[in-house]
Amino acid sequence: MTATVDGSSPNTLFGTSVRRVEDPHLLRGETSFVANVPLDGALVVHYVTSIEAHARIADINVSEALVSPGVVDVVTAADIDLGPPPPLPPDYPEGTARPYLAHDIVRYVGQPIVAIVAENEAAAADAAELIEINYEPLPPVIGFDAALANETRLFEHLDSNLVHTATNGNGAIDFSVYEVVVEAVIENQRLAPCPIETRVAACYWDGDRIVQYASCQGAHIVQKMLAYCYGLEPSSVRVITSDVGGSFGAKGRPYSEDLLLPFLSRRSGRPVRWTPSRSQDMVGLGHSRAQRNTIRIAGDRDGTLRALEADILVDCGAYPVAGPVLAQNTGRMMPGPFDVERVNWVSTAVVTNTTPLAAYRGAGRPESGALVDRAVDLFAAEIGMDPATLRRKNLLRADQLPYTNPSGVIYDSGDYHDAFERCLEIVGFDAFRAEQATRRDSGSAKQLGLGLSTFVDRTAGAPGSEYGSIELKDDGSLRVLTGSSPYGQGHYTTWAQLVSERTGVPVSEIEIFHGDTDVVPRGGVTGGSRSAQKAGSAIAIATDEFVTLARRQAADLLEASVDDIVLDFSAARFHVAGSPGASSVGWAELASAHAASDEDWLFGCAHDFDGEGPTVPYGAYAVVVEVDTETGMTELLRVVTVDDAGAIINPMIALGQVHGGLAQGIAQALYEEFVYDPNGNPLTSTFLDYAIPSAAEMIQFESSLTQHPSPNNPLGCKGIAESGTIGGVPAVQNAVIDALSHLDIKHIDIPLTPQRVWRAINDQP
């Protein structure tokens, strides 16, 4: 990956590519993943899940499993005496929450029905074979058309499979008044998030307290949900999360299997651990995307865009959970970075007999970016204008920001035209068009395409503040507590940079601690690209207050006025202004002074930061592909990105996030799709049939960063972790279609597999 960064601060740690401090222990294998946390006498939990997509449970016979060697307990829904699972949002239909274990009806393949507690996994697997579940099959509801037909309802107490609707309230648009109108139906396929570490959890009781180890995105979220389920105060629940092998949003909330572990531990009187296999997780961990959207875009023949309307349809899977929220996020980000006077959207959420949706990197915003970018290219094709020219004409100008879009999202700062022109310059737009024309004139079987994406994101949209604190240790080093829970983002390095810059203490002498609700008093969720803005700001503010407190302590030791005390950051020592060579006090001396006094040797500051609202990062991407018209195979040739996420703390980490997001965006555009047969059987439940690309399928990315700080937090930061998934998908999709546009191909849905592209070519008249 090549990279350039504009606007960094060369004389400070802020804006410097400090090497990640969290990696060495992972590389050495000194990890603390839940699966290898030592728990004496821990039992194994194994869930028997449904093999039917939709059926009544007529009978469950567990008698043979109960006496199977190594089995300690077998639990069905009839044995559970807990309160109801955590409630859904109030605007969801009643009676649609997912149960701990299915008890009357199963609604998707992979839904847990029976929990087996055994001495080891082999004993649990053997016992699972002895459990008899008699199903009375019901007609499965698979796909949008079946859900909307309502011939079979997933929830019989509801009138239909429609579980939620929303709109921006702007009213339907009269498209008859516009010169040019283009309408299209665009699919955004179902994906499985596939983190390297599956859902894993372990639990035991410490007296009347629950202690749960979680692979999650926020220990305090798990704590609150467990406390709710077990009727406890949050202080009676301790949740610990350390190293997490990926999540991408799917582990943002605990699943029913996680929530049931304390119950199983209490019954057995021993610790329990649950480690699902990959194939179990492919149908158990929440899926995402799964949208069918009808888009209408209108404007003038000179390229002026006037109106944009979308009917957003999301397949929630068997239970509403996150689906309705994701669909609303798709609508809220319309019309992207474009100046369009009329925008309207309506979202509709339906349930089907498939795995329920969860958040996945971008959580509705990639779907919006793909929708708007495809609509712009379709409009350009309709009027015979190059998509680059159409974007130039309609992108919001820098002097229009801050701008409130038709759904109330405030675009806080930036220069969209600048990012776009930089991207076109790097990719060599004019030279590419000339080469593309030469290929077409020659009749080559391998055609070139260039796809563009200009997008905005909405980050720090997840509600709630974030916690950060800093303390002085007795050796003069610092300890930072953070409520954010990293799972690959580089928080340890980034937070240490913020503290080191403000204190002068080297990064190597700053301890970052997260993920234990007994140590960190409160925290939110690491999601929605909010961490630098909220957790980072909380730590920065706490550190600034801490330095002010330390300056007062130094003034006492130096017998000087606090107003005369300055901190020499290069030496990490306090001295009297104008006398750097005279007496000075360092952090170790401050710690020693506290240790010698009657006060607690540890002193520090804490802060909770919420901010002035979400921020809106943005980007411009260009992808060059070569499409073999004889085989339908697509080869990536170049990927050029220009991202702006406000002030950049660590460019290396920021570009790493772009890199990761791009890889997942490219994967969605070309490879990944979770598929069910008409009976609801998953056909892509292993990595043999669910096509995740490896590093061999990726190319070197040409990535750049510009910086337009946000006014919404003291650091000026915006999020960047999800930008690659927003711009990557439509840039690749537009590139493939551009390569085939001379064949009168205007649209192909993703994933752009060779078979799908070949069929599009050969289905032309």
Tab-separated table of N, CA and C in Angstrom, residues 321-420:
chain	number	residue	atom	x	y	z
A	321	VAL	N	-34.251	-7.374	14.956
A	321	VAL	CA	-32.942	-7.026	15.508
A	321	VAL	C	-32.430	-5.724	14.881
A	322	ALA	N	-31.435	-5.809	13.971
A	322	ALA	CA	-30.780	-4.601	13.453
A	322	ALA	C	-31.293	-4.161	12.093
A	323	GLY	N	-32.010	-5.014	11.400
A	323	GLY	CA	-32.402	-4.719	10.025
A	323	GLY	C	-33.053	-3.374	9.805
A	324	PRO	N	-34.081	-3.001	10.582
A	324	PRO	CA	-34.734	-1.704	10.358
A	324	PRO	C	-33.790	-0.520	10.524
A	325	VAL	N	-32.893	-0.593	11.510
A	325	VAL	CA	-31.943	0.501	11.737
A	325	VAL	C	-30.992	0.632	10.559
A	326	LEU	N	-30.535	-0.490	10.027
A	326	LEU	CA	-29.613	-0.456	8.895
A	326	LEU	C	-30.280	0.177	7.678
A	327	ALA	N	-31.539	-0.142	7.451
A	327	ALA	CA	-32.255	0.437	6.316
A	327	ALA	C	-32.417	1.944	6.477
A	328	GLN	N	-32.699	2.385	7.700
A	328	GLN	CA	-32.815	3.822	7.931
A	328	GLN	C	-31.481	4.531	7.723
A	329	ASN	N	-30.390	3.888	8.136
A	329	ASN	CA	-29.075	4.479	7.892
A	329	ASN	C	-28.821	4.668	6.402
A	330	THR	N	-29.308	3.730	5.599
A	330	THR	CA	-29.164	3.851	4.150
A	330	THR	C	-29.868	5.108	3.648
A	331	GLY	N	-31.073	5.326	4.126
A	331	GLY	CA	-31.811	6.505	3.688
A	331	GLY	C	-31.217	7.810	4.189
A	332	ARG	N	-30.769	7.816	5.430
A	332	ARG	CA	-30.287	9.057	6.040
A	332	ARG	C	-29.096	9.665	5.304
A	333	MET	N	-28.298	8.834	4.644
A	333	MET	CA	-27.102	9.357	3.988
A	333	MET	C	-27.351	9.809	2.546
A	334	MET	N	-28.579	9.714	2.059
A	334	MET	CA	-28.893	10.245	0.733
A	334	MET	C	-29.033	11.771	0.817
A	335	PRO	N	-28.522	12.485	-0.184
A	335	PRO	CA	-27.980	12.075	-1.484
A	335	PRO	C	-26.463	12.023	-1.518
A	336	GLY	N	-25.820	11.567	-0.442
A	336	GLY	CA	-24.367	11.510	-0.430
A	336	GLY	C	-23.775	12.913	-0.491
A	337	PRO	N	-22.686	13.113	-1.237
A	337	PRO	CA	-22.024	14.413	-1.275
A	337	PRO	C	-22.574	15.352	-2.341
A	338	PHE	N	-23.734	15.030	-2.886
A	338	PHE	CA	-24.259	15.788	-4.025
A	338	PHE	C	-25.295	16.830	-3.600
A	339	ASP	N	-25.349	17.886	-4.387
A	339	ASP	CA	-26.285	18.983	-4.156
A	339	ASP	C	-27.567	18.685	-4.922
A	340	VAL	N	-28.525	18.073	-4.251
A	340	VAL	CA	-29.794	17.676	-4.867
A	340	VAL	C	-30.917	18.308	-4.060
A	341	GLU	N	-31.811	19.034	-4.731
A	341	GLU	CA	-32.791	19.840	-4.007
A	341	GLU	C	-33.941	19.028	-3.417
A	342	ARG	N	-34.336	17.919	-4.036
A	342	ARG	CA	-35.436	17.102	-3.522
A	342	ARG	C	-34.951	15.678	-3.280
A	343	VAL	N	-35.115	15.204	-2.066
A	343	VAL	CA	-34.712	13.837	-1.713
A	343	VAL	C	-35.807	13.238	-0.842
A	344	ASN	N	-36.193	12.021	-1.172
A	344	ASN	CA	-37.194	11.321	-0.366
A	344	ASN	C	-36.819	9.843	-0.311
A	345	TRP	N	-37.034	9.245	0.841
A	345	TRP	CA	-36.821	7.814	0.957
A	345	TRP	C	-37.824	7.204	1.918
A	346	VAL	N	-38.143	5.959	1.663
A	346	VAL	CA	-39.006	5.162	2.532
A	346	VAL	C	-38.309	3.814	2.729
A	347	SER	N	-38.175	3.386	3.969
A	347	SER	CA	-37.573	2.079	4.234
A	347	SER	C	-38.642	1.110	4.726
A	348	THR	N	-38.528	-0.116	4.268
A	348	THR	CA	-39.452	-1.180	4.643
A	348	THR	C	-38.626	-2.388	5.063
A	349	ALA	N	-38.940	-2.939	6.224
A	349	ALA	CA	-38.217	-4.094	6.746
A	349	ALA	C	-39.150	-5.293	6.810
A	350	VAL	N	-38.693	-6.419	6.250
A	350	VAL	CA	-39.474	-7.652	6.285
A	350	VAL	C	-38.650	-8.746	6.934
A	351	VAL	N	-39.334	-9.769	7.440
A	351	VAL	CA	-38.664	-10.924	8.028
A	351	VAL	C	-38.776	-12.113	7.091
A	352	THR	N	-37.725	-12.946	7.103
A	352	THR	CA	-37.683	-14.175	6.311
A	352	THR	C	-37.052	-15.272	7.155
A	353	ASN	N	-37.099	-16.495	6.673
A	353	ASN	CA	-36.548	-17.629	7.422
A	353	ASN	C	-35.050	-17.794	7.137
A	354	THR	N	-34.308	-16.767	7.526
A	354	THR	CA	-32.859	-16.752	7.345
A	354	THR	C	-32.216	-16.165	8.602
A	355	THR	N	-30.901	-16.234	8.678
A	355	THR	CA	-30.169	-15.710	9.831
A	355	THR	C	-30.461	-14.221	10.006
A	356	PRO	N	-30.787	-13.778	11.217
A	356	PRO	CA	-31.063	-12.356	11.439
A	356	PRO	C	-29.866	-11.470	11.111
A	357	LEU	N	-30.160	-10.234	10.722
A	357	LEU	CA	-29.106	-9.282	10.392
A	357	LEU	C	-28.497	-8.674	11.650
A	358	ALA	N	-27.227	-8.303	11.521
A	358	ALA	CA	-26.516	-7.526	12.529
A	358	ALA	C	-25.788	-6.412	11.799
A	359	ALA	N	-25.217	-5.500	12.561
A	359	ALA	CA	-24.395	-4.467	11.935
A	359	ALA	C	-23.164	-5.122	11.313
A	360	TYR	N	-22.719	-4.569	10.213
A	360	TYR	CA	-21.489	-5.020	9.561
A	360	TYR	C	-20.825	-3.807	8.938
A	361	ARG	N	-19.560	-3.672	9.111
A	361	ARG	CA	-18.723	-2.542	8.726
A	361	ARG	C	-19.419	-1.546	7.783
A	362	GLY	N	-19.905	-0.477	8.365
A	362	GLY	CA	-20.632	0.550	7.626
A	362	GLY	C	-22.088	0.648	8.028
A	363	ALA	N	-22.700	-0.498	8.354
A	363	ALA	CA	-24.042	-0.546	8.954
A	363	ALA	C	-25.059	0.336	8.242
A	364	GLY	N	-25.288	0.062	6.960
A	364	GLY	CA	-26.289	0.790	6.195
A	364	GLY	C	-25.719	1.889	5.335
A	365	ARG	N	-24.572	2.444	5.746
A	365	ARG	CA	-23.991	3.519	4.937
A	365	ARG	C	-23.343	2.999	3.651
A	366	PRO	N	-22.695	1.824	3.639
A	366	PRO	CA	-22.218	1.303	2.354
A	366	PRO	C	-23.346	1.054	1.359
A	367	GLU	N	-24.482	0.583	1.870
A	367	GLU	CA	-25.622	0.381	0.990
A	367	GLU	C	-26.074	1.701	0.372
A	368	SER	N	-26.024	2.770	1.167
A	368	SER	CA	-26.400	4.083	0.662
A	368	SER	C	-25.403	4.574	-0.377
A	369	GLY	N	-24.101	4.419	-0.082
A	369	GLY	CA	-23.088	4.842	-1.029
A	369	GLY	C	-23.204	4.114	-2.347
A	370	ALA	N	-23.426	2.793	-2.277
A	370	ALA	CA	-23.575	2.007	-3.495
A	370	ALA	C	-24.795	2.452	-4.286
A	371	LEU	N	-25.870	2.753	-3.575
A	371	LEU	CA	-27.112	3.154	-4.226
A	371	LEU	C	-26.948	4.494	-4.943
A	372	VAL	N	-26.393	5.478	-4.254
A	372	VAL	CA	-26.259	6.816	-4.838
A	372	VAL	C	-25.245	6.809	-5.976
A	373	ASP	N	-24.094	6.142	-5.775
A	373	ASP	CA	-23.078	6.129	-6.829
A	373	ASP	C	-23.562	5.413	-8.081
A	374	ARG	N	-24.326	4.351	-7.922
A	374	ARG	CA	-24.873	3.679	-9.105
A	374	ARG	C	-25.907	4.569	-9.788
A	375	ALA	N	-26.731	5.259	-8.994
A	375	ALA	CA	-27.735	6.138	-9.585
A	375	ALA	C	-27.081	7.241	-10.406
A	376	VAL	N	-25.993	7.811	-9.893
A	376	VAL	CA	-25.296	8.874	-10.614
A	376	VAL	C	-24.741	8.343	-11.935
A	377	ASP	N	-24.132	7.152	-11.909
A	377	ASP	CA	-23.603	6.588	-13.153
A	377	ASP	C	-24.712	6.251	-14.139
A	378	LEU	N	-25.844	5.766	-13.642
A	378	LEU	CA	-26.968	5.472	-14.526
A	378	LEU	C	-27.509	6.745	-15.174
A	379	PHE	N	-27.569	7.819	-14.406
A	379	PHE	CA	-28.035	9.089	-14.964
A	379	PHE	C	-27.043	9.593	-16.010
A	380	ALA	N	-25.757	9.473	-15.728
A	380	ALA	CA	-24.743	9.907	-16.688
A	380	ALA	C	-24.869	9.134	-17.998
A	381	ALA	N	-25.100	7.828	-17.900
A	381	ALA	CA	-25.260	7.017	-19.106
A	381	ALA	C	-26.488	7.440	-19.896
A	382	GLU	N	-27.542	7.787	-19.184
A	382	GLU	CA	-28.788	8.176	-19.850
A	382	GLU	C	-28.621	9.453	-20.670
A	383	ILE	N	-27.856	10.409	-20.172
A	383	ILE	CA	-27.703	11.686	-20.881
A	383	ILE	C	-26.418	11.726	-21.710
A	384	GLY	N	-25.646	10.621	-21.727
A	384	GLY	CA	-24.437	10.573	-22.525
A	384	GLY	C	-23.310	11.431	-22.000
A	385	MET	N	-23.199	11.556	-20.685
A	385	MET	CA	-22.158	12.378	-20.062
A	385	MET	C	-21.205	11.469	-19.292
A	386	ASP	N	-19.924	11.824	-19.303
A	386	ASP	CA	-18.972	11.051	-18.522
A	386	ASP	C	-19.322	11.170	-17.041
A	387	PRO	N	-19.299	10.057	-16.285
A	387	PRO	CA	-19.628	10.126	-14.855
A	387	PRO	C	-18.759	11.106	-14.082
A	388	ALA	N	-17.508	11.310	-14.511
A	388	ALA	CA	-16.646	12.271	-13.821
A	388	ALA	C	-17.168	13.683	-14.003
A	389	THR	N	-17.606	14.011	-15.206
A	389	THR	CA	-18.147	15.348	-15.470
A	389	THR	C	-19.413	15.590	-14.673
A	390	LEU	N	-20.268	14.558	-14.595
A	390	LEU	CA	-21.514	14.702	-13.835
A	390	LEU	C	-21.223	14.936	-12.355
A	391	ARG	N	-20.228	14.247	-11.814
A	391	ARG	CA	-19.880	14.451	-10.409
A	391	ARG	C	-19.346	15.867	-10.179
A	392	ARG	N	-18.450	16.311	-11.054
A	392	ARG	CA	-17.925	17.672	-10.924
A	392	ARG	C	-19.059	18.697	-10.859
A	393	LYS	N	-20.060	18.484	-11.657
A	393	LYS	CA	-21.148	19.458	-11.766
A	393	LYS	C	-22.036	19.480	-10.530
A	394	ASN	N	-22.112	18.365	-9.815
A	394	ASN	CA	-23.120	18.252	-8.755
A	394	ASN	C	-22.586	18.077	-7.340
A	395	LEU	N	-21.273	17.912	-7.178
A	395	LEU	CA	-20.731	17.806	-5.825
A	395	LEU	C	-20.944	19.106	-5.063
A	396	LEU	N	-21.259	18.972	-3.772
A	396	LEU	CA	-21.368	20.148	-2.923
A	396	LEU	C	-20.037	20.892	-2.897
A	397	ARG	N	-20.105	22.217	-2.921
A	397	ARG	CA	-18.899	23.039	-2.846
A	397	ARG	C	-18.467	23.217	-1.395
A	398	ALA	N	-17.203	23.503	-1.201
A	398	ALA	CA	-16.668	23.695	0.150
A	398	ALA	C	-17.384	24.836	0.863
A	399	ASP	N	-17.785	25.884	0.113
A	399	ASP	CA	-18.438	27.029	0.769
A	399	ASP	C	-19.889	26.741	1.138
A	400	GLN	N	-20.400	25.554	0.772
A	400	GLN	CA	-21.751	25.157	1.172
A	400	GLN	C	-21.763	24.401	2.495
A	401	LEU	N	-20.568	24.068	2.984
A	401	LEU	CA	-20.475	23.330	4.247
A	401	LEU	C	-20.289	24.295	5.407
A	402	PRO	N	-20.850	24.034	6.594
A	402	PRO	CA	-21.677	22.875	6.935
A	402	PRO	C	-23.014	22.886	6.201
A	403	TYR	N	-23.442	21.700	5.847
A	403	TYR	CA	-24.647	21.499	5.045
A	403	TYR	C	-25.517	20.463	5.732
A	404	THR	N	-26.797	20.728	5.821
A	404	THR	CA	-27.737	19.776	6.412
A	404	THR	C	-28.467	19.054	5.300
A	405	ASN	N	-28.283	17.743	5.229
A	405	ASN	CA	-28.912	16.999	4.145
A	405	ASN	C	-30.408	16.818	4.430
A	406	PRO	N	-31.178	16.321	3.461
A	406	PRO	CA	-32.633	16.256	3.625
A	406	PRO	C	-33.117	15.352	4.753
A	407	SER	N	-32.234	14.552	5.349
A	407	SER	CA	-32.614	13.731	6.499
A	407	SER	C	-32.086	14.297	7.801
A	408	GLY	N	-31.498	15.487	7.740
A	408	GLY	CA	-31.036	16.146	8.953
A	408	GLY	C	-29.610	15.859	9.345
A	409	VAL	N	-28.859	15.119	8.526
A	409	VAL	CA	-27.447	14.858	8.818
A	409	VAL	C	-26.631	16.083	8.421
A	410	ILE	N	-25.830	16.572	9.359
A	410	ILE	CA	-25.030	17.768	9.106
A	410	ILE	C	-23.652	17.367	8.617
A	411	TYR	N	-23.304	17.794	7.398
A	411	TYR	CA	-21.967	17.580	6.845
A	411	TYR	C	-21.096	18.706	7.389
A	412	ASP	N	-20.185	18.369	8.291
A	412	ASP	CA	-19.548	19.389	9.114
A	412	ASP	C	-18.431	20.164	8.432
A	413	SER	N	-17.574	19.505	7.662
A	413	SER	CA	-16.443	20.217	7.078
A	413	SER	C	-15.884	19.411	5.921
A	414	GLY	N	-15.149	20.082	5.025
A	414	GLY	CA	-14.497	19.356	3.948
A	414	GLY	C	-14.453	20.112	2.649
A	415	ASP	N	-13.866	19.469	1.654
A	415	ASP	CA	-13.783	19.989	0.290
A	415	ASP	C	-13.887	18.795	-0.642
A	416	TYR	N	-15.109	18.476	-1.035
A	416	TYR	CA	-15.357	17.280	-1.829
A	416	TYR	C	-14.733	17.386	-3.222
A	417	HIS	N	-14.766	18.576	-3.803
A	417	HIS	CA	-14.174	18.759	-5.129
A	417	HIS	C	-12.672	18.516	-5.092
A	418	ASP	N	-12.022	18.992	-4.044
A	418	ASP	CA	-10.574	18.806	-3.936
A	418	ASP	C	-10.218	17.322	-3.898
A	419	ALA	N	-10.915	16.562	-3.082
A	419	ALA	CA	-10.633	15.120	-3.003
A	419	ALA	C	-10.858	14.446	-4.351
A	420	PHE	N	-11.930	14.832	-5.032
A	420	PHE	CA	-12.250	14.208	-6.320
A	420	PHE	C	-11.197	14.535	-7.376
